[in-house]
PDB file of C-alpha atoms and ligand atoms in Angstrom:
ATOM      1  CA  UNK A  20       0.003   0.000  -0.004  1.00 96.00           C
ATOM      2  CA  UNK A  21       1.227   3.535  -0.679  1.00 98.00           C
ATOM      3  CA  UNK A  22      -0.358   6.351   1.230  1.00 98.00           C
ATOM      4  CA  UNK A  23      -0.117  10.134   0.553  1.00 98.00           C
ATOM      5  CA  UNK A  24      -1.507  13.206   2.112  1.00 98.00           C
ATOM      6  CA  UNK A  25      -2.484  15.785  -0.446  1.00 98.00           C
ATOM      7  CA  UNK A  26      -4.389  18.949  -1.215  1.00 98.00           C
ATOM      8  CA  UNK A  27      -6.926  19.231  -4.021  1.00 97.00           C
ATOM      9  CA  UNK A  28      -8.512  22.650  -4.215  1.00 93.00           C
ATOM     10  CA  UNK A  29      -9.306  23.604  -0.573  1.00 92.00           C
ATOM     11  CA  UNK A  30      -9.634  19.903   0.601  1.00 92.00           C
ATOM     12  CA  UNK A  31      -6.825  18.112   2.454  1.00 97.00           C
ATOM     13  CA  UNK A  32      -7.148  14.274   2.484  1.00 98.00           C
ATOM     14  CA  UNK A  33      -5.267  11.066   2.787  1.00 98.00           C
ATOM     15  CA  UNK A  34      -5.077   8.916  -0.357  1.00 98.00           C
ATOM     16  CA  UNK A  35      -4.143   5.607  -1.570  1.00 98.00           C
ATOM     17  CA  UNK A  36      -1.877   5.553  -4.615  1.00 98.00           C
ATOM     18  CA  UNK A  37      -2.394   2.984  -7.367  1.00 96.00           C
ATOM     19  CA  UNK A  38      -0.202   3.517 -10.500  1.00 92.00           C
ATOM     20  CA  UNK A  39      -0.805   7.224 -11.319  1.00 95.00           C
ATOM     21  CA  UNK A  40      -4.109   7.510  -9.535  1.00 98.00           C
ATOM     22  CA  UNK A  41      -4.798   8.816  -6.032  1.00 98.00           C
ATOM     23  CA  UNK A  42      -7.890   7.300  -4.301  1.00 98.00           C
ATOM     24  CA  UNK A  43      -9.352   9.611  -1.763  1.00 98.00           C
ATOM     25  CA  UNK A  44      -9.689   8.007   1.857  1.00 98.00           C
ATOM     26  CA  UNK A  45     -12.452   8.799   4.259  1.00 97.00           C
ATOM     27  CA  UNK A  46     -10.445   8.756   7.595  1.00 96.00           C
ATOM     28  CA  UNK A  47      -6.861   8.109   8.079  1.00 96.00           C
ATOM     29  CA  UNK A  48      -4.401   5.359   7.620  1.00 97.00           C
ATOM     30  CA  UNK A  49      -3.326   6.059  11.239  1.00 97.00           C
ATOM     31  CA  UNK A  50      -6.796   5.190  12.514  1.00 94.00           C
ATOM     32  CA  UNK A  51      -9.515   3.691  10.363  1.00 94.00           C
ATOM     33  CA  UNK A  52     -10.479   4.483   6.768  1.00 96.00           C
ATOM     34  CA  UNK A  53     -12.534   3.556   3.826  1.00 97.00           C
ATOM     35  CA  UNK A  54     -11.489   4.023   0.150  1.00 97.00           C
ATOM     36  CA  UNK A  55     -13.996   6.373  -1.506  1.00 98.00           C
ATOM     37  CA  UNK A  56     -15.022   6.442  -5.075  1.00 97.00           C
ATOM     38  CA  UNK A  57     -13.370   9.765  -5.603  1.00 97.00           C
ATOM     39  CA  UNK A  58     -10.118   9.699  -7.421  1.00 97.00           C
ATOM     40  CA  UNK A  59      -7.575  12.059  -9.099  1.00 98.00           C
ATOM     41  CA  UNK A  60      -4.694  11.729 -11.360  1.00 97.00           C
ATOM     42  CA  UNK A  61      -1.450  12.041  -9.297  1.00 96.00           C
ATOM     43  CA  UNK A  62      -0.198  15.097 -11.220  1.00 95.00           C
ATOM     44  CA  UNK A  63      -3.458  16.952 -10.336  1.00 96.00           C
ATOM     45  CA  UNK A  64      -2.866  16.930  -6.504  1.00 98.00           C
ATOM     46  CA  UNK A  65      -0.422  18.775  -4.445  1.00 98.00           C
ATOM     47  CA  UNK A  66       1.473  16.259  -2.188  1.00 98.00           C
ATOM     48  CA  UNK A  67       1.934  17.329   1.430  1.00 98.00           C
ATOM     49  CA  UNK A  68       4.065  15.665   4.129  1.00 98.00           C
ATOM     50  CA  UNK A  69       2.533  12.109   4.241  1.00 98.00           C
ATOM     51  CA  UNK A  70       2.254  12.329   7.970  1.00 98.00           C
ATOM     52  CA  UNK A  71       2.126  14.925  10.809  1.00 97.00           C
ATOM     53  CA  UNK A  72       4.594  13.731  13.365  1.00 98.00           C
ATOM     54  CA  UNK A  73       4.539  14.969  16.915  1.00 98.00           C
ATOM     55  CA  UNK A  74       8.306  14.595  16.738  1.00 98.00           C
ATOM     56  CA  UNK A  75      10.966  13.213  14.463  1.00 98.00           C
ATOM     57  CA  UNK A  76      13.207  10.793  16.447  1.00 98.00           C
ATOM     58  CA  UNK A  77      16.567  10.663  14.719  1.00 97.00           C
ATOM     59  CA  UNK A  78      19.408   8.453  14.833  1.00 96.00           C
ATOM     60  CA  UNK A  79      22.997   9.835  14.422  1.00 89.00           C
ATOM     61  CA  UNK A  80      25.920   8.038  12.958  1.00 89.00           C
ATOM     62  CA  UNK A  81      24.052   4.896  11.959  1.00 94.00           C
ATOM     63  CA  UNK A  82      25.986   4.105   8.725  1.00 92.00           C
ATOM     64  CA  UNK A  83      29.665   3.023   9.337  1.00 83.00           C
ATOM     65  CA  UNK A  84      30.989   5.149   6.429  1.00 80.00           C
ATOM     66  CA  UNK A  85      29.362   8.364   7.711  1.00 80.00           C
ATOM     67  CA  UNK A  86      30.860   7.856  11.218  1.00 80.00           C
ATOM     68  CA  UNK A  87      34.200   7.490   9.539  1.00 80.00           C
ATOM     69  CA  UNK A  88      33.759  10.762   7.454  1.00 80.00           C
ATOM     70  CA  UNK A  89      32.743  12.661  10.628  1.00 80.00           C
ATOM     71  CA  UNK A  90      35.937  11.278  12.406  1.00 86.00           C
ATOM     72  CA  UNK A  91      34.095   9.684  15.299  1.00 86.00           C
ATOM     73  CA  UNK A  92      34.020   6.105  16.579  1.00 88.00           C
ATOM     74  CA  UNK A  93      31.144   3.688  15.527  1.00 87.00           C
ATOM     75  CA  UNK A  94      28.536   3.930  18.333  1.00 89.00           C
ATOM     76  CA  UNK A  95      27.868   0.928  20.478  1.00 91.00           C
ATOM     77  CA  UNK A  96      24.270   2.155  21.189  1.00 93.00           C
ATOM     78  CA  UNK A  97      22.103   4.505  19.126  1.00 95.00           C
ATOM     79  CA  UNK A  98      22.737   8.230  19.308  1.00 91.00           C
ATOM     80  CA  UNK A  99      19.260   9.736  19.540  1.00 95.00           C
ATOM     81  CA  UNK A 100      18.070  13.273  19.030  1.00 95.00           C
ATOM     82  CA  UNK A 101      14.712  14.829  18.255  1.00 96.00           C
ATOM     83  CA  UNK A 102      13.496  17.319  15.583  1.00 97.00           C
ATOM     84  CA  UNK A 103      10.414  19.310  16.748  1.00 97.00           C
ATOM     85  CA  UNK A 104       7.236  19.098  14.673  1.00 97.00           C
ATOM     86  CA  UNK A 105       7.776  22.465  13.036  1.00 97.00           C
ATOM     87  CA  UNK A 106      10.633  21.013  11.058  1.00 98.00           C
ATOM     88  CA  UNK A 107       8.148  18.928   8.968  1.00 98.00           C
ATOM     89  CA  UNK A 108       7.566  19.980   5.323  1.00 98.00           C
ATOM     90  CA  UNK A 109       6.282  18.023   2.365  1.00 98.00           C
ATOM     91  CA  UNK A 110       7.569  17.469  -1.198  1.00 98.00           C
ATOM     92  CA  UNK A 111       8.385  20.611  -3.141  1.00 95.00           C
ATOM     93  CA  UNK A 112       8.001  22.853  -0.042  1.00 97.00           C
ATOM     94  CA  UNK A 113      11.027  25.074   0.451  1.00 98.00           C
ATOM     95  CA  UNK A 114      13.741  24.384   2.940  1.00 98.00           C
ATOM     96  CA  UNK A 115      14.287  27.799   4.539  1.00 98.00           C
ATOM     97  CA  UNK A 116      17.969  28.802   4.995  1.00 97.00           C
ATOM     98  CA  UNK A 117      18.183  30.518   8.474  1.00 96.00           C
ATOM     99  CA  UNK A 118      20.254  33.644   8.651  1.00 94.00           C
ATOM    100  CA  UNK A 119      21.817  32.385  11.866  1.00 92.00           C
ATOM    101  CA  UNK A 120      23.632  29.550  10.027  1.00 93.00           C
ATOM    102  CA  UNK A 121      26.486  29.772   7.546  1.00 94.00           C
ATOM    103  CA  UNK A 122      26.274  26.097   6.421  1.00 96.00           C
ATOM    104  CA  UNK A 123      23.300  23.783   6.095  1.00 97.00           C
ATOM    105  CA  UNK A 124      23.690  20.263   4.881  1.00 98.00           C
ATOM    106  CA  UNK A 125      21.508  17.617   3.303  1.00 98.00           C
ATOM    107  CA  UNK A 126      21.289  14.096   4.913  1.00 97.00           C
ATOM    108  CA  UNK A 127      19.285  11.529   3.031  1.00 98.00           C
ATOM    109  CA  UNK A 128      17.591   9.070   5.401  1.00 98.00           C
ATOM    110  CA  UNK A 129      15.113   6.231   5.341  1.00 98.00           C
ATOM    111  CA  UNK A 130      12.238   7.261   7.740  1.00 98.00           C
ATOM    112  CA  UNK A 131      10.043   4.722   9.566  1.00 98.00           C
ATOM    113  CA  UNK A 132       6.433   5.972   9.945  1.00 98.00           C
ATOM    114  CA  UNK A 133       4.744   4.784  13.186  1.00 98.00           C
ATOM    115  CA  UNK A 134       1.237   3.432  12.607  1.00 98.00           C
ATOM    116  CA  UNK A 135       0.069   2.716  16.135  1.00 98.00           C
ATOM    117  CA  UNK A 136       0.918   3.960  19.619  1.00 98.00           C
ATOM    118  CA  UNK A 137       4.051   2.260  20.675  1.00 98.00           C
ATOM    119  CA  UNK A 138       5.106   1.602  24.256  1.00 98.00           C
ATOM    120  CA  UNK A 139       7.659  -0.978  25.104  1.00 98.00           C
ATOM    121  CA  UNK A 140       7.345  -2.863  21.901  1.00 98.00           C
ATOM    122  CA  UNK A 141       9.550  -5.952  21.294  1.00 98.00           C
ATOM    123  CA  UNK A 142      11.782  -6.216  18.138  1.00 97.00           C
ATOM    124  CA  UNK A 143       9.539  -9.105  16.961  1.00 98.00           C
ATOM    125  CA  UNK A 144       6.314  -7.102  17.413  1.00 98.00           C
ATOM    126  CA  UNK A 145       7.848  -3.892  15.830  1.00 98.00           C
ATOM    127  CA  UNK A 146       6.450  -4.535  12.206  1.00 97.00           C
ATOM    128  CA  UNK A 147       2.898  -4.435  13.609  1.00 97.00           C
ATOM    129  CA  UNK A 148       3.526  -0.834  14.847  1.00 98.00           C
ATOM    130  CA  UNK A 149       4.946   0.516  11.663  1.00 98.00           C
ATOM    131  CA  UNK A 150       2.662   1.832   8.956  1.00 98.00           C
ATOM    132  CA  UNK A 151       5.431   2.041   6.337  1.00 98.00           C
ATOM    133  CA  UNK A 152       8.546   3.980   5.255  1.00 98.00           C
ATOM    134  CA  UNK A 153       9.164   7.215   3.552  1.00 98.00           C
ATOM    135  CA  UNK A 154      12.077   9.413   2.375  1.00 98.00           C
ATOM    136  CA  UNK A 155      13.491  11.979   4.760  1.00 98.00           C
ATOM    137  CA  UNK A 156      16.086  14.757   4.668  1.00 98.00           C
ATOM    138  CA  UNK A 157      17.681  15.495   8.035  1.00 98.00           C
ATOM    139  CA  UNK A 158      18.737  19.011   7.218  1.00 98.00           C
ATOM    140  CA  UNK A 159      21.443  20.151   9.534  1.00 97.00           C
ATOM    141  CA  UNK A 160      23.041  23.469  10.302  1.00 95.00           C
ATOM    142  CA  UNK A 161      26.498  21.887  10.397  1.00 93.00           C
ATOM    143  CA  UNK A 162      28.117  25.075  11.995  1.00 92.00           C
ATOM    144  CA  UNK A 163      25.794  24.617  15.095  1.00 90.00           C
ATOM    145  CA  UNK A 164      26.520  20.846  15.443  1.00 87.00           C
ATOM    146  CA  UNK A 165      30.077  20.710  16.810  1.00 76.00           C
ATOM    147  CA  UNK A 166      31.340  17.275  17.968  1.00 59.00           C
ATOM    148  CA  UNK A 167      29.183  17.153  21.046  1.00 60.00           C
ATOM    149  CA  UNK A 168      26.113  19.198  20.288  1.00 65.00           C
ATOM    150  CA  UNK A 169      23.760  20.770  20.878  1.00 77.00           C
ATOM    151  CA  UNK A 170      22.171  18.749  18.091  1.00 86.00           C
ATOM    152  CA  UNK A 171      18.701  19.970  19.080  1.00 88.00           C
ATOM    153  CA  UNK A 172      19.695  23.460  17.717  1.00 91.00           C
ATOM    154  CA  UNK A 173      21.619  22.179  14.553  1.00 94.00           C
ATOM    155  CA  UNK A 174      18.809  19.897  13.546  1.00 95.00           C
ATOM    156  CA  UNK A 175      15.760  21.744  14.830  1.00 95.00           C
ATOM    157  CA  UNK A 176      15.267  24.921  12.694  1.00 96.00           C
ATOM    158  CA  UNK A 177      11.887  25.121  11.016  1.00 97.00           C
ATOM    159  CA  UNK A 178      11.555  23.216   7.692  1.00 98.00           C
ATOM    160  CA  UNK A 179      14.554  21.003   8.476  1.00 98.00           C
ATOM    161  CA  UNK A 180      12.606  17.730   8.039  1.00 98.00           C
ATOM    162  CA  UNK A 181      11.207  17.250   4.611  1.00 98.00           C
ATOM    163  CA  UNK A 182       9.224  14.036   4.271  1.00 98.00           C
ATOM    164  CA  UNK A 183       7.696  12.106   1.319  1.00 98.00           C
ATOM    165  CA  UNK A 184       6.419  11.582  -1.207  1.00 98.00           C
ATOM    166  CA  UNK A 185       4.555   8.443  -0.101  1.00 98.00           C
ATOM    167  CA  UNK A 186       4.415   6.046   2.846  1.00 98.00           C
ATOM    168  CA  UNK A 187       4.884   2.505   1.627  1.00 98.00           C
ATOM    169  CA  UNK A 188       4.924  -0.900   3.262  1.00 98.00           C
ATOM    170  CA  UNK A 189       6.146  -2.648   0.091  1.00 97.00           C
ATOM    171  CA  UNK A 190       9.872  -2.308   0.674  1.00 98.00           C
ATOM    172  CA  UNK A 191      12.417  -4.363   2.703  1.00 97.00           C
ATOM    173  CA  UNK A 192      13.830  -1.712   5.034  1.00 97.00           C
ATOM    174  CA  UNK A 193      16.969  -3.681   5.446  1.00 95.00           C
ATOM    175  CA  UNK A 194      17.881  -3.675   1.685  1.00 97.00           C
ATOM    176  CA  UNK A 195      17.017  -0.683  -0.402  1.00 98.00           C
ATOM    177  CA  UNK A 196      19.289   1.835  -2.247  1.00 98.00           C
ATOM    178  CA  UNK A 197      19.368   5.287  -0.881  1.00 98.00           C
ATOM    179  CA  UNK A 198      20.631   8.204  -2.952  1.00 98.00           C
ATOM    180  CA  UNK A 199      20.856  12.089  -2.621  1.00 98.00           C
ATOM    181  CA  UNK A 200      21.342  14.383  -5.543  1.00 98.00           C
ATOM    182  CA  UNK A 201      22.235  18.059  -5.379  1.00 98.00           C
ATOM    183  CA  UNK A 202      21.217  20.006  -8.481  1.00 98.00           C
ATOM    184  CA  UNK A 203      21.092  16.639 -10.280  1.00 98.00           C
ATOM    185  CA  UNK A 204      24.566  15.361  -9.148  1.00 98.00           C
ATOM    186  CA  UNK A 205      24.738  12.191  -7.014  1.00 98.00           C
ATOM    187  CA  UNK A 206      26.300  13.017  -3.628  1.00 98.00           C
ATOM    188  CA  UNK A 207      25.280  10.033  -1.572  1.00 97.00           C
ATOM    189  CA  UNK A 208      24.724   6.459  -2.653  1.00 97.00           C
ATOM    190  CA  UNK A 209      24.369   3.511  -0.332  1.00 96.00           C
ATOM    191  CA  UNK A 210      22.069   0.741   0.799  1.00 95.00           C
ATOM    192  CA  UNK A 211      20.131   0.306   4.005  1.00 95.00           C
ATOM    193  CA  UNK A 212      21.914  -2.997   4.540  1.00 92.00           C
ATOM    194  CA  UNK A 213      24.821  -0.882   5.739  1.00 92.00           C
ATOM    195  CA  UNK A 214      22.756   0.450   8.778  1.00 94.00           C
ATOM    196  CA  UNK A 215      24.364  -0.355  12.182  1.00 94.00           C
ATOM    197  CA  UNK A 216      20.996  -0.469  14.017  1.00 96.00           C
ATOM    198  CA  UNK A 217      18.026  -1.883  12.043  1.00 96.00           C
ATOM    199  CA  UNK A 218      14.557  -0.405  11.754  1.00 96.00           C
ATOM    200  CA  UNK A 219      12.883  -3.033  13.854  1.00 97.00           C
ATOM    201  CA  UNK A 220      15.521  -2.702  16.589  1.00 97.00           C
ATOM    202  CA  UNK A 221      15.163   1.048  16.631  1.00 98.00           C
ATOM    203  CA  UNK A 222      11.323   0.934  17.040  1.00 98.00           C
ATOM    204  CA  UNK A 223      11.687  -1.389  19.990  1.00 98.00           C
ATOM    205  CA  UNK A 224      14.667   0.421  21.610  1.00 98.00           C
ATOM    206  CA  UNK A 225      12.995   3.947  21.289  1.00 98.00           C
ATOM    207  CA  UNK A 226       9.499   2.709  22.416  1.00 98.00           C
ATOM    208  CA  UNK A 227      11.222   1.593  25.650  1.00 98.00           C
ATOM    209  CA  UNK A 228      12.336   5.267  26.217  1.00 98.00           C
ATOM    210  CA  UNK A 229       9.482   7.354  24.876  1.00 98.00           C
ATOM    211  CA  UNK A 230       5.916   6.763  23.590  1.00 98.00           C
ATOM    212  CA  UNK A 231       5.798   6.838  19.792  1.00 98.00           C
ATOM    213  CA  UNK A 232       2.605   8.123  18.406  1.00 98.00           C
ATOM    214  CA  UNK A 233       0.813   7.437  15.112  1.00 98.00           C
ATOM    215  CA  UNK A 234       2.433   9.630  12.505  1.00 98.00           C
ATOM    216  CA  UNK A 235       5.720   9.923  14.389  1.00 98.00           C
ATOM    217  CA  UNK A 236       8.782   9.194  12.314  1.00 98.00           C
ATOM    218  CA  UNK A 237      12.191   7.731  13.086  1.00 98.00           C
ATOM    219  CA  UNK A 238      14.928   9.004  10.766  1.00 98.00           C
ATOM    220  CA  UNK A 239      17.436   6.093  10.666  1.00 98.00           C
ATOM    221  CA  UNK A 240      20.654   7.996   9.883  1.00 96.00           C
ATOM    222  CA  UNK A 241      22.453   9.010   6.724  1.00 95.00           C
ATOM    223  CA  UNK A 242      25.319   7.360   4.674  1.00 95.00           C
ATOM    224  CA  UNK A 243      28.622   9.109   3.742  1.00 93.00           C
ATOM    225  CA  UNK A 244      28.731  11.978   1.334  1.00 94.00           C
ATOM    226  CA  UNK A 245      26.957  14.730   3.299  1.00 94.00           C
ATOM    227  CA  UNK A 246      27.572  18.360   2.154  1.00 96.00           C
ATOM    228  CA  UNK A 247      26.325  21.856   2.042  1.00 98.00           C
ATOM    229  CA  UNK A 248      23.389  23.401   0.144  1.00 98.00           C
ATOM    230  CA  UNK A 249      22.895  27.000  -0.878  1.00 98.00           C
ATOM    231  CA  UNK A 250      19.885  29.265  -1.586  1.00 98.00           C
ATOM    232  CA  UNK A 251      18.519  28.230  -4.997  1.00 98.00           C
ATOM    233  CA  UNK A 252      19.732  24.650  -4.825  1.00 98.00           C
ATOM    234  CA  UNK A 253      17.528  21.625  -5.513  1.00 98.00           C
ATOM    235  CA  UNK A 254      18.013  18.506  -3.221  1.00 98.00           C
ATOM    236  CA  UNK A 255      16.580  15.191  -3.911  1.00 98.00           C
ATOM    237  CA  UNK A 256      16.482  12.110  -1.757  1.00 98.00           C
ATOM    238  CA  UNK A 257      15.535   8.937  -3.623  1.00 98.00           C
ATOM    239  CA  UNK A 258      14.889   5.506  -1.924  1.00 98.00           C
ATOM    240  CA  UNK A 259      14.301   2.504  -4.040  1.00 98.00           C
ATOM    241  CA  UNK A 260      10.509   1.556  -3.920  1.00 98.00           C
ATOM    242  CA  UNK A 261       9.522   4.784  -2.275  1.00 98.00           C
ATOM    243  CA  UNK A 262      10.206   7.505  -4.773  1.00 98.00           C
ATOM    244  CA  UNK A 263      11.920  10.890  -4.899  1.00 98.00           C
ATOM    245  CA  UNK A 264      11.656  13.635  -2.243  1.00 98.00           C
ATOM    246  CA  UNK A 265      12.524  17.019  -3.843  1.00 98.00           C
ATOM    247  CA  UNK A 266      12.916  20.372  -2.147  1.00 98.00           C
ATOM    248  CA  UNK A 267      14.492  23.653  -3.073  1.00 98.00           C
ATOM    249  CA  UNK A 268      16.453  25.994  -0.761  1.00 98.00           C
ATOM    250  CA  UNK A 269      15.001  29.428  -0.116  1.00 98.00           C
ATOM    251  CA  UNK A 270      16.040  32.184   2.181  1.00 95.00           C
ATOM    252  CA  UNK A 271      14.335  32.511   5.579  1.00 93.00           C
ATOM    253  CA  UNK A 272      13.684  36.165   6.452  1.00 84.00           C
ATOM    254  CA  UNK A 273      14.001  35.931  10.215  1.00 72.00           C
TER     255      UNK A 273
HETATM  256 MG1   MG B  10      21.040  12.440  10.209  1.00 81.51          MG
END
């Protein structure tokens, strides 16, 4: 199943994508829904962030090659930080370059989308609590990150968590290619089989720390090849079986 959230005219709905058609849902994939008879061609609708997370729970340094490029040891337990809900934007919405920062970077990441309230879930049970997977960009003000933080600032600016275009349960989260392209040039290319901590482990581990709510996302980390973006650039995150998440960089006035 491939879910989207979209706008058509003044109506915002969830939809189910089949080929190039969006079927309008009554209700939500995070609760209960019915497929209605109303449908649109995919290019007719404006795609929004496919979910509205209360938080993005993010994992740092979860690909061996990225830990090496950052010059830090491979972690023995997950490095966890949180992006506030105001970071969330959808496909084609602008990432706003904050005047406080002199360097903002892209980080292509596989995002797990939580489907059901999750508290102390076992690794074996984890798949039942996952609605699916989407593409994410863990946009980072690198000059605010430093070696030891505060990551909440570096990662927490408004618009710093693009998500989309769809949520799908049709991929193997442990074996899909992940790519980023800046202005059409490949900058990151890896496979989620290189993740240190797997998706199912992360849902279990995090749900023993904090309640995960329907629509929350877990950003599973980025592979090597991170780099800066500038105003006017176009950044794409592509994950095999999910699609392409495209955003432009625009200036933020304040
Ligand atoms: Mg990251």
